[in-house]
CSV table of C-alpha atoms and ligand atoms in Angstrom, one decimal:
chain,number,residue,atom,x,y,z
A,3,UNK,CA,-3.8,15.6,20.1
A,4,UNK,CA,-3.3,19.1,18.7
A,5,UNK,CA,-4.3,19.8,15.1
A,6,UNK,CA,-2.1,18.2,12.5
A,7,UNK,CA,-1.6,19.6,9.0
A,8,UNK,CA,-3.6,16.7,7.4
A,9,UNK,CA,-6.6,17.4,9.6
A,10,UNK,CA,-7.7,20.3,7.5
A,11,UNK,CA,-7.2,18.8,4.0
A,12,UNK,CA,-10.4,17.8,2.1
A,13,UNK,CA,-11.2,14.2,2.8
A,14,UNK,CA,-14.1,11.9,2.1
A,15,UNK,CA,-15.0,9.0,4.3
A,16,UNK,CA,-14.4,5.6,2.6
A,17,UNK,CA,-12.8,3.3,5.2
A,18,UNK,CA,-13.2,1.8,8.6
A,19,UNK,CA,-10.7,3.6,10.9
A,20,UNK,CA,-8.7,3.1,13.1
A,21,UNK,CA,-7.8,-0.3,11.7
A,22,UNK,CA,-6.9,-2.8,14.5
A,23,UNK,CA,-3.4,-3.3,15.9
A,24,UNK,CA,-3.4,-7.0,16.6
A,25,UNK,CA,-0.8,-9.1,18.4
A,26,UNK,CA,0.3,-12.2,16.5
A,27,UNK,CA,1.1,-14.5,19.5
A,28,UNK,CA,1.8,-17.8,17.6
A,29,UNK,CA,4.1,-16.3,15.0
A,30,UNK,CA,5.9,-14.3,17.7
A,31,UNK,CA,6.4,-17.5,19.7
A,32,UNK,CA,7.5,-19.5,16.7
A,33,UNK,CA,10.2,-17.0,15.8
A,34,UNK,CA,11.3,-16.4,19.4
A,35,UNK,CA,12.0,-12.7,18.8
A,36,UNK,CA,10.0,-9.6,19.6
A,37,UNK,CA,6.3,-9.5,20.0
A,38,UNK,CA,4.9,-9.0,16.4
A,39,UNK,CA,2.0,-6.7,16.0
A,40,UNK,CA,-0.1,-6.4,12.8
A,41,UNK,CA,-1.6,-3.1,11.7
A,42,UNK,CA,-4.7,-4.4,9.9
A,43,UNK,CA,-4.9,-2.0,6.9
A,44,UNK,CA,-6.2,-5.0,4.9
A,45,UNK,CA,-9.3,-4.4,7.0
A,46,UNK,CA,-9.6,-0.8,5.9
A,47,UNK,CA,-12.8,-1.5,4.0
A,48,UNK,CA,-13.5,-0.6,0.3
A,49,UNK,CA,-13.6,-3.7,-1.8
A,50,UNK,CA,-11.3,-6.0,0.2
A,51,UNK,CA,-9.4,-3.2,1.9
A,52,UNK,CA,-5.7,-2.3,1.6
A,53,UNK,CA,-3.5,0.7,1.8
A,54,UNK,CA,-5.2,2.7,-1.0
A,55,UNK,CA,-8.3,3.3,1.1
A,56,UNK,CA,-6.4,5.8,3.2
A,57,UNK,CA,-4.9,7.6,0.2
A,58,UNK,CA,-8.2,7.6,-1.7
A,59,UNK,CA,-10.0,9.4,1.2
A,60,UNK,CA,-7.8,12.4,0.5
A,61,UNK,CA,-7.5,12.0,-3.3
A,62,UNK,CA,-11.3,11.8,-3.8
A,63,UNK,CA,-11.6,14.8,-1.4
A,64,UNK,CA,-9.4,16.8,-3.7
A,65,UNK,CA,-11.2,15.5,-6.8
A,66,UNK,CA,-14.5,16.5,-5.4
A,67,UNK,CA,-13.2,19.9,-4.5
A,68,UNK,CA,-11.8,20.3,-8.0
A,69,UNK,CA,-15.3,19.7,-9.4
A,70,UNK,CA,-14.4,16.4,-11.0
A,71,UNK,CA,-17.0,13.8,-12.1
A,72,UNK,CA,-14.5,11.1,-13.3
A,73,UNK,CA,-11.5,9.4,-11.8
A,74,UNK,CA,-8.7,8.2,-14.0
A,75,UNK,CA,-5.7,6.3,-12.8
A,76,UNK,CA,-3.0,3.8,-13.7
A,77,UNK,CA,-1.5,0.6,-12.5
A,78,UNK,CA,-0.3,-2.9,-13.4
A,79,UNK,CA,-2.9,-5.3,-14.8
A,80,UNK,CA,-3.4,-6.7,-11.3
A,81,UNK,CA,-3.2,-3.4,-9.5
A,82,UNK,CA,-4.8,-3.2,-6.0
A,83,UNK,CA,-4.8,0.6,-6.3
A,84,UNK,CA,-6.9,0.4,-9.5
A,85,UNK,CA,-9.4,-2.0,-7.8
A,86,UNK,CA,-9.7,0.3,-4.8
A,87,UNK,CA,-10.0,3.4,-7.0
A,88,UNK,CA,-12.9,1.7,-8.9
A,89,UNK,CA,-14.6,1.0,-5.6
A,90,UNK,CA,-14.1,4.5,-4.3
A,91,UNK,CA,-15.5,5.9,-7.6
A,92,UNK,CA,-18.6,3.6,-7.4
A,93,UNK,CA,-19.2,4.5,-3.7
A,94,UNK,CA,-18.9,8.3,-4.4
A,95,UNK,CA,-20.6,8.4,-7.8
A,96,UNK,CA,-17.6,9.2,-10.0
A,97,UNK,CA,-17.1,7.5,-13.4
A,98,UNK,CA,-13.9,5.6,-13.4
A,99,UNK,CA,-11.2,4.8,-16.1
A,100,UNK,CA,-8.3,2.5,-15.4
A,101,UNK,CA,-5.2,2.3,-17.5
A,102,UNK,CA,-3.9,-1.2,-16.9
A,103,UNK,CA,-0.3,-1.7,-18.1
A,104,UNK,CA,1.2,-5.0,-18.9
A,105,UNK,CA,4.3,-4.8,-16.8
A,106,UNK,CA,4.5,-8.3,-15.2
A,107,UNK,CA,5.7,-11.3,-17.1
A,108,UNK,CA,3.2,-14.0,-16.2
A,109,UNK,CA,1.4,-16.5,-18.3
A,110,UNK,CA,-1.4,-17.4,-15.9
A,111,UNK,CA,-4.5,-18.0,-18.0
A,112,UNK,CA,-6.6,-15.7,-15.8
A,113,UNK,CA,-4.1,-12.9,-15.4
A,114,UNK,CA,-6.1,-10.4,-17.5
A,115,UNK,CA,-9.5,-11.5,-16.4
A,116,UNK,CA,-9.4,-12.8,-12.8
A,117,UNK,CA,-8.2,-11.5,-9.4
A,118,UNK,CA,-8.4,-7.7,-9.3
A,119,UNK,CA,-9.4,-7.4,-13.0
A,120,UNK,CA,-12.6,-9.3,-12.2
A,121,UNK,CA,-13.3,-6.9,-9.3
A,122,UNK,CA,-12.5,-3.8,-11.5
A,123,UNK,CA,-15.2,-4.9,-13.9
A,124,UNK,CA,-17.7,-5.7,-11.2
A,125,UNK,CA,-17.1,-2.3,-9.7
A,126,UNK,CA,-18.1,-0.7,-13.0
A,127,UNK,CA,-14.8,0.8,-14.1
A,128,UNK,CA,-13.8,1.2,-17.8
A,129,UNK,CA,-10.7,-0.9,-18.4
A,130,UNK,CA,-7.9,0.1,-20.9
A,131,UNK,CA,-5.2,-2.5,-21.3
A,132,UNK,CA,-1.9,-1.3,-22.7
A,133,UNK,CA,1.8,-1.8,-22.9
A,134,UNK,CA,3.8,0.0,-20.3
A,135,UNK,CA,5.5,2.3,-22.7
A,136,UNK,CA,2.2,3.5,-24.1
A,137,UNK,CA,0.4,4.0,-20.8
A,138,UNK,CA,1.0,7.7,-20.4
A,139,UNK,CA,0.1,8.6,-24.0
A,140,UNK,CA,-3.1,6.5,-23.6
A,141,UNK,CA,-4.0,8.3,-20.4
A,142,UNK,CA,-3.5,11.7,-22.1
A,143,UNK,CA,-5.7,10.7,-25.0
A,144,UNK,CA,-8.4,9.5,-22.6
A,145,UNK,CA,-8.3,12.7,-20.6
A,146,UNK,CA,-8.7,14.7,-23.9
A,147,UNK,CA,-11.5,12.5,-25.1
A,148,UNK,CA,-13.3,12.8,-21.7
A,149,UNK,CA,-13.0,16.6,-21.7
A,150,UNK,CA,-14.2,16.8,-25.3
A,151,UNK,CA,-17.3,14.8,-24.2
A,152,UNK,CA,-17.9,17.4,-21.4
A,153,UNK,CA,-16.6,15.4,-18.5
A,154,UNK,CA,-14.2,16.7,-15.8
A,155,UNK,CA,-11.6,14.0,-15.2
A,156,UNK,CA,-9.3,14.0,-12.1
A,157,UNK,CA,-6.1,12.1,-12.7
A,158,UNK,CA,-4.7,10.0,-9.8
A,159,UNK,CA,-1.1,9.0,-10.0
A,160,UNK,CA,-0.1,5.3,-10.0
A,161,UNK,CA,-0.5,3.9,-6.5
A,162,UNK,CA,-2.3,7.0,-5.4
A,163,UNK,CA,1.2,8.2,-4.4
A,164,UNK,CA,1.6,12.0,-4.3
A,165,UNK,CA,1.5,14.4,-1.4
A,166,UNK,CA,-2.3,14.5,-1.4
A,167,UNK,CA,-2.7,10.7,-1.1
A,168,UNK,CA,0.3,10.2,1.2
A,169,UNK,CA,-1.6,12.2,3.9
A,170,UNK,CA,-3.6,9.0,4.4
A,171,UNK,CA,-0.5,7.5,5.9
A,172,UNK,CA,0.1,10.4,8.2
A,173,UNK,CA,-3.4,9.4,9.6
A,174,UNK,CA,-2.1,5.8,10.0
A,175,UNK,CA,0.9,7.2,11.9
A,176,UNK,CA,-1.5,9.0,14.2
A,177,UNK,CA,-3.5,5.9,14.8
A,178,UNK,CA,-0.3,4.0,15.6
A,179,UNK,CA,0.9,6.6,18.1
A,180,UNK,CA,-2.4,6.4,19.9
A,181,UNK,CA,-2.8,2.6,19.7
A,182,UNK,CA,0.8,1.9,20.9
A,183,UNK,CA,0.2,4.1,23.9
A,184,UNK,CA,-3.1,2.5,24.7
A,185,UNK,CA,-1.9,-1.1,24.1
A,186,UNK,CA,1.5,-0.7,25.7
A,187,UNK,CA,3.4,-1.4,22.5
A,188,UNK,CA,6.8,0.0,21.9
A,189,UNK,CA,6.7,2.1,18.8
A,190,UNK,CA,10.2,1.3,17.7
A,191,UNK,CA,10.1,-0.3,14.2
A,192,UNK,CA,7.4,-0.3,11.6
A,193,UNK,CA,7.8,-2.5,8.5
A,194,UNK,CA,5.8,-2.6,5.3
A,195,UNK,CA,6.0,-3.2,1.6
A,196,UNK,CA,7.1,-0.1,-0.4
A,197,UNK,CA,6.6,0.6,-4.1
A,198,UNK,CA,5.1,3.9,-5.3
A,199,UNK,CA,6.3,5.3,-2.0
A,200,UNK,CA,3.2,7.2,-0.7
A,201,UNK,CA,2.8,4.8,2.3
A,202,UNK,CA,6.3,5.2,3.5
A,203,UNK,CA,6.5,9.0,2.8
A,204,UNK,CA,3.2,9.6,4.6
A,205,UNK,CA,4.3,7.6,7.6
A,206,UNK,CA,7.6,9.4,7.9
A,207,UNK,CA,6.0,12.8,7.5
A,208,UNK,CA,3.2,11.9,10.0
A,209,UNK,CA,5.5,10.5,12.6
A,210,UNK,CA,7.8,13.6,12.4
A,211,UNK,CA,4.8,15.9,13.0
A,212,UNK,CA,3.6,13.7,15.9
A,213,UNK,CA,7.0,13.9,17.6
A,214,UNK,CA,7.5,10.1,17.2
A,215,UNK,CA,10.5,8.6,15.5
A,216,UNK,CA,10.2,4.9,14.9
A,217,UNK,CA,12.4,3.2,12.4
A,218,UNK,CA,10.2,2.9,9.2
A,219,UNK,CA,11.6,0.0,7.2
A,220,UNK,CA,10.3,-0.1,3.7
A,221,UNK,CA,10.6,-3.4,1.8
A,222,UNK,CA,11.2,-2.7,-1.8
A,223,UNK,CA,8.9,-4.9,-3.9
A,224,UNK,CA,8.8,-3.0,-7.2
A,225,UNK,CA,12.1,-1.5,-8.4
A,226,UNK,CA,15.3,-3.3,-9.6
A,227,UNK,CA,17.2,-0.4,-8.1
A,228,UNK,CA,16.0,0.6,-4.5
A,229,UNK,CA,17.4,4.1,-5.1
A,230,UNK,CA,14.3,4.7,-7.3
A,231,UNK,CA,12.0,4.0,-4.3
A,232,UNK,CA,14.1,6.2,-2.1
A,233,UNK,CA,14.0,9.0,-4.7
A,234,UNK,CA,10.2,8.7,-4.9
A,235,UNK,CA,9.9,8.9,-1.1
A,236,UNK,CA,12.2,11.9,-1.0
A,237,UNK,CA,10.1,13.7,-3.7
A,238,UNK,CA,6.8,13.1,-1.9
A,239,UNK,CA,8.3,14.2,1.3
A,240,UNK,CA,9.5,17.5,-0.2
A,241,UNK,CA,6.0,18.0,-1.6
A,242,UNK,CA,4.5,17.3,1.8
A,243,UNK,CA,7.0,19.6,3.4
A,244,UNK,CA,5.7,22.4,1.2
A,245,UNK,CA,2.3,21.9,2.8
A,246,UNK,CA,3.8,21.8,6.3
A,247,UNK,CA,7.5,21.1,6.9
A,248,UNK,CA,8.4,18.1,9.0
A,249,UNK,CA,9.8,19.5,12.3
A,250,UNK,CA,12.6,17.0,12.4
A,251,UNK,CA,14.7,15.3,9.7
A,252,UNK,CA,13.5,11.9,8.6
A,253,UNK,CA,15.6,8.8,7.8
A,254,UNK,CA,14.5,7.0,4.6
A,255,UNK,CA,15.3,3.3,4.8
A,256,UNK,CA,14.5,0.9,1.9
A,257,UNK,CA,15.6,-2.7,2.1
A,258,UNK,CA,16.2,-4.5,-1.2
A,259,UNK,CA,17.1,-8.0,0.1
A,260,UNK,CA,13.6,-9.5,-0.4
A,261,UNK,CA,12.8,-8.1,-3.9
A,262,UNK,CA,13.7,-11.3,-5.8
A,263,UNK,CA,13.9,-11.1,-9.6
A,264,UNK,CA,11.2,-8.6,-10.5
A,265,UNK,CA,8.0,-6.8,-9.5
A,266,UNK,CA,5.2,-9.3,-9.4
A,267,UNK,CA,7.5,-12.3,-9.3
A,268,UNK,CA,7.1,-14.2,-6.0
A,269,UNK,CA,10.3,-15.4,-4.1
A,270,UNK,CA,10.5,-18.8,-2.5
A,271,UNK,CA,10.8,-17.1,1.0
A,272,UNK,CA,7.7,-15.1,0.3
A,273,UNK,CA,5.7,-18.1,-0.6
A,274,UNK,CA,7.0,-19.9,2.5
A,275,UNK,CA,6.2,-16.9,4.7
A,276,UNK,CA,2.6,-16.7,3.4
A,277,UNK,CA,2.1,-20.3,4.2
A,278,UNK,CA,3.6,-20.0,7.7
A,279,UNK,CA,1.5,-17.0,8.7
A,280,UNK,CA,-1.7,-18.5,7.2
A,281,UNK,CA,-1.2,-21.7,9.3
A,282,UNK,CA,0.0,-20.0,12.5
A,283,UNK,CA,-2.3,-17.0,12.6
A,284,UNK,CA,-5.2,-17.6,10.1
A,285,UNK,CA,-4.1,-14.5,8.1
A,286,UNK,CA,-3.7,-14.1,4.4
A,287,UNK,CA,-1.0,-12.2,2.5
A,288,UNK,CA,-0.2,-11.8,-1.2
A,289,UNK,CA,2.9,-12.8,-3.1
A,290,UNK,CA,3.4,-9.4,-4.8
A,291,UNK,CA,3.5,-6.9,-1.9
A,292,UNK,CA,2.6,-7.9,1.7
A,293,UNK,CA,4.0,-11.4,1.5
A,294,UNK,CA,7.5,-10.0,0.7
A,295,UNK,CA,7.1,-7.7,3.8
A,296,UNK,CA,6.3,-10.8,5.9
A,297,UNK,CA,9.3,-12.6,4.4
A,298,UNK,CA,11.5,-9.6,5.4
A,299,UNK,CA,10.2,-9.5,8.9
A,300,UNK,CA,10.7,-13.2,9.5
A,301,UNK,CA,14.2,-13.1,8.1
A,302,UNK,CA,15.2,-10.0,10.0
A,303,UNK,CA,14.1,-11.7,13.2
A,304,UNK,CA,15.9,-15.0,12.3
A,305,UNK,CA,19.2,-13.2,11.6
A,306,UNK,CA,19.0,-11.5,14.9
A,307,UNK,CA,18.4,-7.9,13.8
A,308,UNK,CA,15.5,-7.4,16.2
A,309,UNK,CA,17.1,-9.3,19.1
A,310,UNK,CA,17.0,-6.3,21.4
A,311,UNK,CA,13.5,-5.2,20.4
A,312,UNK,CA,10.4,-5.8,22.6
A,313,UNK,CA,7.9,-5.1,19.8
A,314,UNK,CA,7.8,-4.8,16.0
A,315,UNK,CA,4.9,-3.6,13.9
A,316,UNK,CA,4.1,-5.0,10.5
A,317,UNK,CA,1.6,-3.1,8.4
A,318,UNK,CA,-0.7,-5.4,6.3
A,319,UNK,CA,-1.2,-3.2,3.3
A,320,UNK,CA,-3.6,-5.7,1.6
A,321,UNK,CA,-3.3,-7.3,-1.8
A,322,UNK,CA,-4.9,-10.7,-1.3
A,323,UNK,CA,-7.3,-10.4,-4.3
A,324,UNK,CA,-4.4,-11.5,-6.5
A,325,UNK,CA,-4.0,-14.8,-4.8
A,326,UNK,CA,-6.3,-16.6,-7.3
A,327,UNK,CA,-4.1,-15.6,-10.2
A,328,UNK,CA,-0.9,-16.7,-8.3
A,329,UNK,CA,-2.2,-20.2,-7.5
A,330,UNK,CA,0.6,-21.7,-9.6
A,331,UNK,CA,3.1,-20.1,-7.2
A,332,UNK,CA,1.9,-22.3,-4.4
A,333,UNK,CA,2.1,-25.8,-5.9
B,17,PLP,C1,-1.0,-4.5,-1.3
B,17,PLP,C2,0.0,-3.4,-1.5
B,17,PLP,N1,0.9,-3.3,-0.5
B,17,PLP,C3,1.9,-2.3,-0.6
B,17,PLP,C4,1.9,-1.4,-1.6
B,17,PLP,C5,2.9,-0.3,-1.7
B,17,PLP,O1,2.5,0.9,-1.2
B,17,PLP,P1,3.1,2.2,-1.9
B,17,PLP,O2,2.8,2.2,-3.3
B,17,PLP,O3,2.4,3.3,-1.2
B,17,PLP,O4,4.5,2.2,-1.6
B,17,PLP,C6,0.9,-1.5,-2.6
B,17,PLP,C7,0.9,-0.5,-3.8
B,17,PLP,O5,0.6,-0.7,-4.8
B,17,PLP,C8,-0.1,-2.5,-2.6
B,17,PLP,O6,-1.0,-2.7,-3.5
């Protein structure tokens, strides 16, 4: 494969790549639709894996190049991105500050101590809990305090989603093109949970550069209005295009049908989908992100939207460390 624009960006090794592309035979048979393939980005390494490993390879590469000694980022209290940033920082010898915003209405007794928060602490990050409206001001104060103390912070946006981080998903697109050719899988549809948009933007940009054009179906899990996710994808795509313009136009598709009532609130279909895949395939998904993508995939097959397809690819973007603080959703 000839050199791609992301090949020359600074990047530090953090994960295990390529992640496997596995057939899910029992789920495929149960649903009676296309063959379902799972791109195992939950096995990307870095403190339970997930989609942030790919983004963080580029973000920490940029941080190192900028001479930073501290990573600072944002997320919801149970952010997977924050947990993986804490792990990347530990692995690479950066200090790490996490601004954890209370943006999910949940009264689970362990919500602010268990799940990802427990892991953030174990990984040695400094945790700063705050209300959502105050998160940006708090981060600005932390940056000023760190600089006053002689540190050099590097600020990573929520979800690791900017053009730098999104390059990680161009790498995923490249892996998929190669794996589909080697494993005789039709690269027609890729489906995944979408939120801060770096995953979807990076995939679209990567596929365009690779001359591949699968449908990339983002499942909105975070925004009451899916237009917000689309606008985020568009913004990251135009920033990526400034680095290297996509040679063909890309189609941004965000499905809102599986969102439910709010970010972080599981739907009944998502809980049922998580149980089904666990029992049929021995695989774990979470009720905030990847479980909603599984629910979308199952429903789309059941309503006949993939009836002409031979294969469909689901990306497992991780997220299972929250399961313990969602045990009440499974009763
Ligand atoms: C487990 C998991 N899946 C999917 C996503 C969505 O990815 P993105 O924010 O790149 O849209 C996230 C982001 O926070 C996540 O933690």
